[in-house]
PDB file of C-alpha atoms and ligand atoms in Angstrom:
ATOM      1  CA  UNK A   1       8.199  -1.562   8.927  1.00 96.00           C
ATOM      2  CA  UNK A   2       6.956  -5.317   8.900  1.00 98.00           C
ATOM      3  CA  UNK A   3       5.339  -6.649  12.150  1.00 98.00           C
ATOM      4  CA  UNK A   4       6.384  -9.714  11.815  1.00 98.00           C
ATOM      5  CA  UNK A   5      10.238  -8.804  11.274  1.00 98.00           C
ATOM      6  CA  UNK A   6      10.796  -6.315  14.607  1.00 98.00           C
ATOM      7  CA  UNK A   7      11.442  -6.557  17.943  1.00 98.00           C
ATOM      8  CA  UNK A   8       8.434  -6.098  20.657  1.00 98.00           C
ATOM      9  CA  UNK A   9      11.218  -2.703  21.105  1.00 98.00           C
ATOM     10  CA  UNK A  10      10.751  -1.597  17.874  1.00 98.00           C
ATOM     11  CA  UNK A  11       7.018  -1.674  18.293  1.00 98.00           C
ATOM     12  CA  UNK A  12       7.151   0.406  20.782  1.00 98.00           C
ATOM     13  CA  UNK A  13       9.026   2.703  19.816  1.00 98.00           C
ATOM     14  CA  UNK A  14       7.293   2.674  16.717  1.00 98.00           C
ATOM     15  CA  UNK A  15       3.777   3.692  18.664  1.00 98.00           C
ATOM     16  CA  UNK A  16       6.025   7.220  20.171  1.00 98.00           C
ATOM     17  CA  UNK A  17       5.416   8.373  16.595  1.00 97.00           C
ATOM     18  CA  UNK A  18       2.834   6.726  15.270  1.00 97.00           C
ATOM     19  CA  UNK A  19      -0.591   4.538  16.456  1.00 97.00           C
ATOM     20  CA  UNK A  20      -1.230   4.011  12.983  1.00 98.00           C
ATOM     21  CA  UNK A  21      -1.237  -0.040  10.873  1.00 98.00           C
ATOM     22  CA  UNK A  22      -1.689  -1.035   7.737  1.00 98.00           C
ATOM     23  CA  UNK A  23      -3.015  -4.757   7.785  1.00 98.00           C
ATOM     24  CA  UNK A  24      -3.200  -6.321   4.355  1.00 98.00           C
ATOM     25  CA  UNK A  25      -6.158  -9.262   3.756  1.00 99.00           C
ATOM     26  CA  UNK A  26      -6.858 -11.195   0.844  1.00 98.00           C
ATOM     27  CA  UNK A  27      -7.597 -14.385  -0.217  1.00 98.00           C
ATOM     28  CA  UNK A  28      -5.861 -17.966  -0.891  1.00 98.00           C
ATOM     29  CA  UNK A  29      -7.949 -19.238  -4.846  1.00 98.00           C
ATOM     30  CA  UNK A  30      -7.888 -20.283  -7.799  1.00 98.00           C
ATOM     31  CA  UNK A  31      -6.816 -17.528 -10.438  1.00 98.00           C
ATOM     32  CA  UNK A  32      -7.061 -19.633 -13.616  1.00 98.00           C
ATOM     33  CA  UNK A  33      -4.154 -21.388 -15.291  1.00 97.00           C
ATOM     34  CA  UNK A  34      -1.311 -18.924 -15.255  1.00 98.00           C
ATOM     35  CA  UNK A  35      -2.737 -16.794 -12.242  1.00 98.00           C
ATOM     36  CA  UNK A  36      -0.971 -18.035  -8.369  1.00 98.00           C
ATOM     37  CA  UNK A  37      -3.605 -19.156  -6.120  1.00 98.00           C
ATOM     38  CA  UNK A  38      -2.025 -16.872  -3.429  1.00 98.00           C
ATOM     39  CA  UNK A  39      -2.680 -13.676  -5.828  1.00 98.00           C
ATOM     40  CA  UNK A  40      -5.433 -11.904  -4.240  1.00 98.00           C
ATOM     41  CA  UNK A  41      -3.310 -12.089  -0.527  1.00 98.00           C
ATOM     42  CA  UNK A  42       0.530 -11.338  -2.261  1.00 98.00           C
ATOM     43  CA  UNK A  43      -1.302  -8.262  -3.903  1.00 98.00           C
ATOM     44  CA  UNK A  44      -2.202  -6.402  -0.981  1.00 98.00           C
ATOM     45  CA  UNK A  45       0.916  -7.825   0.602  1.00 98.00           C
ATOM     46  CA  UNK A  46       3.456  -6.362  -1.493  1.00 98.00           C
ATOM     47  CA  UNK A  47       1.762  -3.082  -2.294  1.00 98.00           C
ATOM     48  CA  UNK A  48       1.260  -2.636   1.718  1.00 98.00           C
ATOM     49  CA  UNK A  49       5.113  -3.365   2.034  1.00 98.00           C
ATOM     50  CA  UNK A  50       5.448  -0.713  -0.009  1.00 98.00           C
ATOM     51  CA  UNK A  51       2.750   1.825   1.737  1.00 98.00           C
ATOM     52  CA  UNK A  52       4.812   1.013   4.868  1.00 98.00           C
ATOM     53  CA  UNK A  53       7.955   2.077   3.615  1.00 98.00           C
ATOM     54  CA  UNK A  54       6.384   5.327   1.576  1.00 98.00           C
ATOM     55  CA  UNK A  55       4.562   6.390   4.815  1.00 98.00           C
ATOM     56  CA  UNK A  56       6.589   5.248   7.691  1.00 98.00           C
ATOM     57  CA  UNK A  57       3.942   2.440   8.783  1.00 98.00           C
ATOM     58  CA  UNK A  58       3.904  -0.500  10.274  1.00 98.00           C
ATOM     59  CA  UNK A  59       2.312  -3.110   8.460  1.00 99.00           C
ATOM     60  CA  UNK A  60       0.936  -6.126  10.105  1.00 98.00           C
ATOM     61  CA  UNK A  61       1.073  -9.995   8.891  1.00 98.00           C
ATOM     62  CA  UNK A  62      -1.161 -10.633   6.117  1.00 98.00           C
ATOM     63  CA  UNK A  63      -4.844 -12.043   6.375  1.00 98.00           C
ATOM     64  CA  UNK A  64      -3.922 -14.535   3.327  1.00 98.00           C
ATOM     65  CA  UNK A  65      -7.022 -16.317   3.674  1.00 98.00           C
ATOM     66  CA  UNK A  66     -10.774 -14.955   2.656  1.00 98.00           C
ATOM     67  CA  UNK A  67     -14.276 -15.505   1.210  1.00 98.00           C
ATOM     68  CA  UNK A  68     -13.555 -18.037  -1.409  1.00 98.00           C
ATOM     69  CA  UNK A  69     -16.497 -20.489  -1.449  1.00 98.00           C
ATOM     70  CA  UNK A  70     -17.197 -19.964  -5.178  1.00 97.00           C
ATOM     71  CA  UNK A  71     -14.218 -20.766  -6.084  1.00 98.00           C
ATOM     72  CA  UNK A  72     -13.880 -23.981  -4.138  1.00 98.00           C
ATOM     73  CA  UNK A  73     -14.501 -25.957  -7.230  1.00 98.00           C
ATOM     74  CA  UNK A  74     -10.828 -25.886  -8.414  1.00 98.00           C
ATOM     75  CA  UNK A  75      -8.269 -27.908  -6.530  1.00 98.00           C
ATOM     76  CA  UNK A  76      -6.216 -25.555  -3.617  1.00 98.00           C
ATOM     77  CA  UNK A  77      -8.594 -22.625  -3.340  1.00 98.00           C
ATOM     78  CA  UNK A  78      -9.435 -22.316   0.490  1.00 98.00           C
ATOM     79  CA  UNK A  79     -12.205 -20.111   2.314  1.00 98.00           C
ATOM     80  CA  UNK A  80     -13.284 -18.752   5.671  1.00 98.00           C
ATOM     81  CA  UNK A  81     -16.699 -18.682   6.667  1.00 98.00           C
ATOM     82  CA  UNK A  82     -17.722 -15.127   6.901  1.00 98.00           C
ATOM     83  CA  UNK A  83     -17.397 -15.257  10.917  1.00 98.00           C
ATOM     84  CA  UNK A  84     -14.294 -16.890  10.810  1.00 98.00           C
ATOM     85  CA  UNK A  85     -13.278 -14.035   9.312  1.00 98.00           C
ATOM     86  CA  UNK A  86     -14.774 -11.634  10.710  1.00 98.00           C
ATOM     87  CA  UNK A  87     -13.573 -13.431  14.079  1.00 98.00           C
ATOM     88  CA  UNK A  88     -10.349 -13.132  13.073  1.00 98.00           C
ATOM     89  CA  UNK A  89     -10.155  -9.834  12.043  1.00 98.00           C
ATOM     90  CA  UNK A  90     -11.825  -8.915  15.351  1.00 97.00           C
ATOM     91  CA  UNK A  91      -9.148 -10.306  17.481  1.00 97.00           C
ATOM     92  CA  UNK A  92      -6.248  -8.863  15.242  1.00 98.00           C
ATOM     93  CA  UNK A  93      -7.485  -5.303  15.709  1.00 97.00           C
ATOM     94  CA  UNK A  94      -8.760  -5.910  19.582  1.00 94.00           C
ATOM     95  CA  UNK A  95      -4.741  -7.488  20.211  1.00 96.00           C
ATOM     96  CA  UNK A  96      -3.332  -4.749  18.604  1.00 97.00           C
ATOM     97  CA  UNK A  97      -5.167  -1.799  20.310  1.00 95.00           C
ATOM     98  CA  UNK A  98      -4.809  -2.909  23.831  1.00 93.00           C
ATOM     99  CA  UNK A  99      -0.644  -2.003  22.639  1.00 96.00           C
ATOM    100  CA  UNK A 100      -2.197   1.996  21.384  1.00 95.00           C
ATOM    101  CA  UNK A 101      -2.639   0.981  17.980  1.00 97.00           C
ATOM    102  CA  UNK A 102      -5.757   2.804  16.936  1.00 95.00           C
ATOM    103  CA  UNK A 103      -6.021   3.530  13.310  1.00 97.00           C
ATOM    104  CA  UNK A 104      -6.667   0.709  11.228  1.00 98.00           C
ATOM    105  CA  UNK A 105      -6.195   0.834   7.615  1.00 98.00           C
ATOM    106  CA  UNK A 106      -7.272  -2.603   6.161  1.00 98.00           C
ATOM    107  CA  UNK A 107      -5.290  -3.339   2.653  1.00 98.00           C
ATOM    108  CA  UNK A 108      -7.848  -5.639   0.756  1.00 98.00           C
ATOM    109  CA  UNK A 109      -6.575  -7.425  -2.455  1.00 98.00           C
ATOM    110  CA  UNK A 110     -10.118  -9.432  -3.178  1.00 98.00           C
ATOM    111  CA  UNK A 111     -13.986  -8.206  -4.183  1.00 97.00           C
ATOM    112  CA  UNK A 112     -15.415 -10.829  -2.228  1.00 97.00           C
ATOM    113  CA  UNK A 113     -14.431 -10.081   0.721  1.00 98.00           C
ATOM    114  CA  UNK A 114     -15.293  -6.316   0.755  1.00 98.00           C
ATOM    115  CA  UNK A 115     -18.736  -7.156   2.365  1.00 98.00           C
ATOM    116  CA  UNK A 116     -16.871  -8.798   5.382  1.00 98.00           C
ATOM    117  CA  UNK A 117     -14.400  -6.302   5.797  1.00 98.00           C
ATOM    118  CA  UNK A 118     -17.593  -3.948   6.452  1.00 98.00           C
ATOM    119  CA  UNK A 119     -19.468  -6.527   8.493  1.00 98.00           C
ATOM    120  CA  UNK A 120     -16.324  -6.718  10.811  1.00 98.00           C
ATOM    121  CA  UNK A 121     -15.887  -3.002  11.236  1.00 98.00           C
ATOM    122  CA  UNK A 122     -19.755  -2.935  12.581  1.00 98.00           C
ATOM    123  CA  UNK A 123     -19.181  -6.001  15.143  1.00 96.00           C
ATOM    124  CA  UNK A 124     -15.551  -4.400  16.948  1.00 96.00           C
ATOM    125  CA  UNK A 125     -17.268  -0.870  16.756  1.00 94.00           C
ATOM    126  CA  UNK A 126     -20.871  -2.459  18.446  1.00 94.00           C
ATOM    127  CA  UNK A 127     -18.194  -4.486  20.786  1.00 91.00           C
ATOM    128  CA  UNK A 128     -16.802  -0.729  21.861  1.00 90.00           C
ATOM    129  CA  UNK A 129     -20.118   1.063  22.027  1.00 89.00           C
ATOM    130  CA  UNK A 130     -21.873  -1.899  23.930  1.00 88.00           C
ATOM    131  CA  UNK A 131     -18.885  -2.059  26.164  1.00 75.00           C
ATOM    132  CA  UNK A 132     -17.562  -5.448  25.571  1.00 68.00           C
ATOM    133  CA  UNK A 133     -14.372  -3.910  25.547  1.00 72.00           C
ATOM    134  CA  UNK A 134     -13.160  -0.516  26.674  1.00 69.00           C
ATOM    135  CA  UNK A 135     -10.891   1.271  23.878  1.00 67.00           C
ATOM    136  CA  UNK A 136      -9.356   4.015  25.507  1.00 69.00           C
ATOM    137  CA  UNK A 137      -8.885   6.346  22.621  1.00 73.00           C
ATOM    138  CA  UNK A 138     -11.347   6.133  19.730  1.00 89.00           C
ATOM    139  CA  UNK A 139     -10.755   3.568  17.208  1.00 93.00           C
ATOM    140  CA  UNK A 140     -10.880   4.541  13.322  1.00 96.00           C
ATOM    141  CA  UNK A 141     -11.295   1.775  11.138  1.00 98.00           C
ATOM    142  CA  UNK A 142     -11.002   1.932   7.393  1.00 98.00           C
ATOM    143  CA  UNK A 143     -10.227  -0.424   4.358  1.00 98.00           C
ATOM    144  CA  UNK A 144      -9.009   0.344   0.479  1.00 98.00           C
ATOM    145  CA  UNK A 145      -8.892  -2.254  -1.888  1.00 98.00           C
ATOM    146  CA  UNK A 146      -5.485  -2.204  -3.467  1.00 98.00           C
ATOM    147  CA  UNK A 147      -6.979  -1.055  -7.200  1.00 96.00           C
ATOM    148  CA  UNK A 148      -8.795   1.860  -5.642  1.00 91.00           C
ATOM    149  CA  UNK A 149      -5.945   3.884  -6.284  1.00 78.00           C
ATOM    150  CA  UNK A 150      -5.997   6.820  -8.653  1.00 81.00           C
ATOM    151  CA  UNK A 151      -5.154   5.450 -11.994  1.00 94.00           C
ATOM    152  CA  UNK A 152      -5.061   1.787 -11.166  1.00 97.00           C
ATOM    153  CA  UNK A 153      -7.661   1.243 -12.819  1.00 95.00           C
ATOM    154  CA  UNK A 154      -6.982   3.600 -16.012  1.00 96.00           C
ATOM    155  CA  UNK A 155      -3.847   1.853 -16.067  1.00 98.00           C
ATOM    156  CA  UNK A 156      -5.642  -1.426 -16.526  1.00 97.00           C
ATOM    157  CA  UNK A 157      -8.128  -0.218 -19.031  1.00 96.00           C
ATOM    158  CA  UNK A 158      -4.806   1.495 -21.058  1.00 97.00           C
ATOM    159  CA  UNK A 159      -2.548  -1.599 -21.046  1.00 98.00           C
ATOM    160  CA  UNK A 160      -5.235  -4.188 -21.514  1.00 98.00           C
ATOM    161  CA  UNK A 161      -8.523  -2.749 -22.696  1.00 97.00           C
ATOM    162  CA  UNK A 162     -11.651  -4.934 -22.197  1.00 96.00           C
ATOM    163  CA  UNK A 163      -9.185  -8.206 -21.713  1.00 97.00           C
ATOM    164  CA  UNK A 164      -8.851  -7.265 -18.255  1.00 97.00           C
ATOM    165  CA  UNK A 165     -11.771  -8.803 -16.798  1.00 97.00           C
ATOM    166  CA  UNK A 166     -13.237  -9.441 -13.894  1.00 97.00           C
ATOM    167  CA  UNK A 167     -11.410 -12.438 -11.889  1.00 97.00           C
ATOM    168  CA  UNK A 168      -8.036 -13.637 -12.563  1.00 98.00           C
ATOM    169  CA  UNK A 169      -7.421 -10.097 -14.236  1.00 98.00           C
ATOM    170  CA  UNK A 170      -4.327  -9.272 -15.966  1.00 98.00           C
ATOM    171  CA  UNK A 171      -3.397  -6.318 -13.605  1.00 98.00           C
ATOM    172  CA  UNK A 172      -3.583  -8.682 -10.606  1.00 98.00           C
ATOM    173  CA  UNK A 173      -1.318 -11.063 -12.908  1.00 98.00           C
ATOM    174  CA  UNK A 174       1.074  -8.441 -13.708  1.00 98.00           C
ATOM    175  CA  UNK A 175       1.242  -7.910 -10.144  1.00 98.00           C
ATOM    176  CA  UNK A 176       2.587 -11.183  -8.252  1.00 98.00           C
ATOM    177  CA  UNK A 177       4.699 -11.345 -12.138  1.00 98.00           C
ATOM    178  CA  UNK A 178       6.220  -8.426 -10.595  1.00 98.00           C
ATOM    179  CA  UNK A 179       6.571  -9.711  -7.099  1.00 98.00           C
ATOM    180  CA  UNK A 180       7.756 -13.355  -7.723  1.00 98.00           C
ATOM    181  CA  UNK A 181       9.442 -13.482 -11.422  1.00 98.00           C
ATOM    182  CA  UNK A 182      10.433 -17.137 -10.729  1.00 98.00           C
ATOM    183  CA  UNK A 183       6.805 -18.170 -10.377  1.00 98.00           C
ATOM    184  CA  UNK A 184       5.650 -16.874 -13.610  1.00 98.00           C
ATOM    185  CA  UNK A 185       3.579 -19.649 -15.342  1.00 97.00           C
ATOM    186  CA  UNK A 186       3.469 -19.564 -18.826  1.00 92.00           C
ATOM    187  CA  UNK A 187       0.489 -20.629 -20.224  1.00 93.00           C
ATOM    188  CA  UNK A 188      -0.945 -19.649 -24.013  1.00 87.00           C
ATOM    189  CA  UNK A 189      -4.693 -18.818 -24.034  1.00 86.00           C
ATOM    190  CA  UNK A 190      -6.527 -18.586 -27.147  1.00 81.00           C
ATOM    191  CA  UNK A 191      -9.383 -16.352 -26.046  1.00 91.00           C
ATOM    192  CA  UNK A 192     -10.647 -13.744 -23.244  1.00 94.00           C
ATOM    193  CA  UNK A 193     -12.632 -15.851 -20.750  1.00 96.00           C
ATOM    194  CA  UNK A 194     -16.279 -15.646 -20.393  1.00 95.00           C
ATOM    195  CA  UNK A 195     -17.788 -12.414 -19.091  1.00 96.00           C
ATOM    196  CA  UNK A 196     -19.613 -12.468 -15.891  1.00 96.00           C
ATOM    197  CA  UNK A 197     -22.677 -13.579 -15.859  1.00 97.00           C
ATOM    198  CA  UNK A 198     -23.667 -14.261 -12.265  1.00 96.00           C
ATOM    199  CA  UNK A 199     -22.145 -17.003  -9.444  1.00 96.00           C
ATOM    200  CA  UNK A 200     -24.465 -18.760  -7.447  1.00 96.00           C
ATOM    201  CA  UNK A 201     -22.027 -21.222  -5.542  1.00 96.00           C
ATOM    202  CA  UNK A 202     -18.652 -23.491  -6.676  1.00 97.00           C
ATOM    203  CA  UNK A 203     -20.112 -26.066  -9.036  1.00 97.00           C
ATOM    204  CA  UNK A 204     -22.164 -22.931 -10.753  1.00 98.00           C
ATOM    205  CA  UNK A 205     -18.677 -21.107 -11.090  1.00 98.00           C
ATOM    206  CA  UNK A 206     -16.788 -24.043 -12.348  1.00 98.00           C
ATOM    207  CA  UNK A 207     -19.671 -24.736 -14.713  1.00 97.00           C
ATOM    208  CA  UNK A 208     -19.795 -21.043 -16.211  1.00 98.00           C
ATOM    209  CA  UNK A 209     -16.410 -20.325 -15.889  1.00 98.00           C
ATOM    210  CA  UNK A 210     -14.465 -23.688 -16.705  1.00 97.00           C
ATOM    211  CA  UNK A 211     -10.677 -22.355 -16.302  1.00 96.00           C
ATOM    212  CA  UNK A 212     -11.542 -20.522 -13.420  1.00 97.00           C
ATOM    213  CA  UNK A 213     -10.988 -16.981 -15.039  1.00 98.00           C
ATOM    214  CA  UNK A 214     -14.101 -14.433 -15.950  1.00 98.00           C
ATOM    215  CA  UNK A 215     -13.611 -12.057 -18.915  1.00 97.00           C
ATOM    216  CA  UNK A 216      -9.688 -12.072 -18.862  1.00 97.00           C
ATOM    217  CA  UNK A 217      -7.038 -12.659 -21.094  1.00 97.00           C
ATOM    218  CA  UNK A 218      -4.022 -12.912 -18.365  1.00 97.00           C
ATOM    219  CA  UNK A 219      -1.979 -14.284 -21.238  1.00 96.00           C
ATOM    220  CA  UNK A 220      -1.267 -10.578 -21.457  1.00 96.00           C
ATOM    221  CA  UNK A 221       0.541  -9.888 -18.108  1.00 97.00           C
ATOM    222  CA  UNK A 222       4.145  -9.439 -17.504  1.00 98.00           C
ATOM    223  CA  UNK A 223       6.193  -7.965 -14.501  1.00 98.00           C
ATOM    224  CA  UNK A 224       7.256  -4.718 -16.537  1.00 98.00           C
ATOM    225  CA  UNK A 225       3.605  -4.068 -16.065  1.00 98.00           C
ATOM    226  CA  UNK A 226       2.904  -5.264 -12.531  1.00 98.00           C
ATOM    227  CA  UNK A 227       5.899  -2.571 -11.317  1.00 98.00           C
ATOM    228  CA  UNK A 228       3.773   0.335 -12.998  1.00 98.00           C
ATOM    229  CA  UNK A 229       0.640  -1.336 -11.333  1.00 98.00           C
ATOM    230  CA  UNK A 230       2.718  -1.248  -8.030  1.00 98.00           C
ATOM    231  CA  UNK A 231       4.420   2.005  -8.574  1.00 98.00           C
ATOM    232  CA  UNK A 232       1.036   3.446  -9.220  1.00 98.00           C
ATOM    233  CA  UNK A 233      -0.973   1.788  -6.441  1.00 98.00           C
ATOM    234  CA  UNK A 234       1.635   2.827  -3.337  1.00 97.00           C
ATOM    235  CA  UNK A 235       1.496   6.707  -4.371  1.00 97.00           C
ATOM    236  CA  UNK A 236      -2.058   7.332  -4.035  1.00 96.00           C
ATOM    237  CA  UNK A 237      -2.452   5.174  -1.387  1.00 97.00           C
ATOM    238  CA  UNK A 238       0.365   6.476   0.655  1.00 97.00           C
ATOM    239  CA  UNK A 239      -1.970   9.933   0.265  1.00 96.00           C
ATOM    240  CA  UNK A 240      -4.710   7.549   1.186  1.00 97.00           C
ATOM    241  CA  UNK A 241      -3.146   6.786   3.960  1.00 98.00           C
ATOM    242  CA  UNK A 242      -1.619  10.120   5.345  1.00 97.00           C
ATOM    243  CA  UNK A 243      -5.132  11.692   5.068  1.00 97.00           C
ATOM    244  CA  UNK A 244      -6.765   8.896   7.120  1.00 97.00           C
ATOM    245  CA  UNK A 245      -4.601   9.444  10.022  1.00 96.00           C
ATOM    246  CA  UNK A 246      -4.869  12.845  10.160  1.00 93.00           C
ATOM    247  CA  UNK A 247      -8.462  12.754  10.430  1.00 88.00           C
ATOM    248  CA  UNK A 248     -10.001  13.826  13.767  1.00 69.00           C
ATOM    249  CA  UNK A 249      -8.921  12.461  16.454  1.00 57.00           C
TER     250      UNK A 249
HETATM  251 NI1   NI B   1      -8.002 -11.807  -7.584  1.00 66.82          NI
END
């Protein structure tokens, strides 16, 4: 079930059976020249769409913009500070709970904003032991990225090898391929990317990485493989996900 597509009935019916979300968040950036600037955000979007409908979850509107300054150097890439973000992640989870929502499974589809996602978790849970706001069943918070999934990455490493890389990867390609054919870009590269060799800010990543990419060769993505990736990704996570709410309570 989709948040944004039900009925304030449906949601509450919805919480009879279950107080559990899944709340994808990525980011809106450059992904080199064949990679959609949405792909880190459509990721986690369409492989929580899935989760929902494995597991029976609702999944909330997507968090579609992240920590991006690095890659503010290429035209359309867009970035919360990291208290925007963690503002706004705040508020989603505090607006939710006062309905009984109260395990929070945060979808991520982008590294950078793993450190966030963490930072956020410790500001609501300070908010509920400092009593800035009363919860009145505990709160579990927890995120996955959407390539932490058993054999995500194997999958990767089997289809593409070392040409994977690091940023504008070809699983994350293969991915949005799979979930919006008619945006498929195609683009010829002549050689893997640069590997990574450290980001300091945007001109520095522009400078070092000059198509926006890092150690990929995206040129090697196609749909047939994003619906493995996505196949792959929403089993284990839906096992992910069934475990995490029947932790203690
Ligand atoms: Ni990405």
């Amino acid at each position: 079930m989709q948040l944004h597509l039900s009925t304030w009935q449906e949601v509450e019916t919805y919480l009879k059976r279950s107080t559990g979300i899944i709340l994808p968040i990525g980011s809106t950036e450059q992904h080199g020249p064949n990679g959609l600037i949405g792909t880190d955000a459509i990721c986690p979007e369409v492989v929580a769409k899935g989760l929902g409908e494995a597991a029976d979850a609702m999944v909330a509107p997507t968090i579609s913009v992240g920590i991006a300054q690095h890659h503010l150097g290429f035209s359309g890439s867009m970035c919360l500070r990291p208290s925007t973000l963690i503002a706004v992640m705040r508020d989603s989870v505090i607006s939710l709970a006062k309905h009984g929502f109260d395990r929070f499974f945060f979808l991520n589809g982008h590294g950078g904003n793993i450190a966030t996602i963490h930072a956020a978790f410790a500001e609501i849970y300070s908010d509920i032991s400092l009593e800035a706001w009363d919860s009145k069943r505990p709160i579990r918070l927890t995120s996955r990225n959407w390539w932490d999934g058993k054999g995500v990455r194997e999958l990767g490493k089997k289809l593409y090898g070392d040409d994977e890389g690091d940023h504008a990867t070809c699983s994350e390609v293969s991915l949005t391929q799979y979930a919006y054919p008619e945006s498929i870009k195609n683009v010829n590269f002549e050689s893997r990317a640069p590997a990574y060799s450290g980001i300091y800010d945007a001109d520095d990543y522009r400078r070092r990485y000059p198509d926006g990419r890092i150690g990929s060769l995206p040129s090697l993505s196609t749909p047939e493989h994003g619906r493995q990736f996505y196949e792959t990704a929403v089993e284990n996570l839906t096992v992910v996900y069934n475990d995490f709410l029947k932790e203690d309570r």
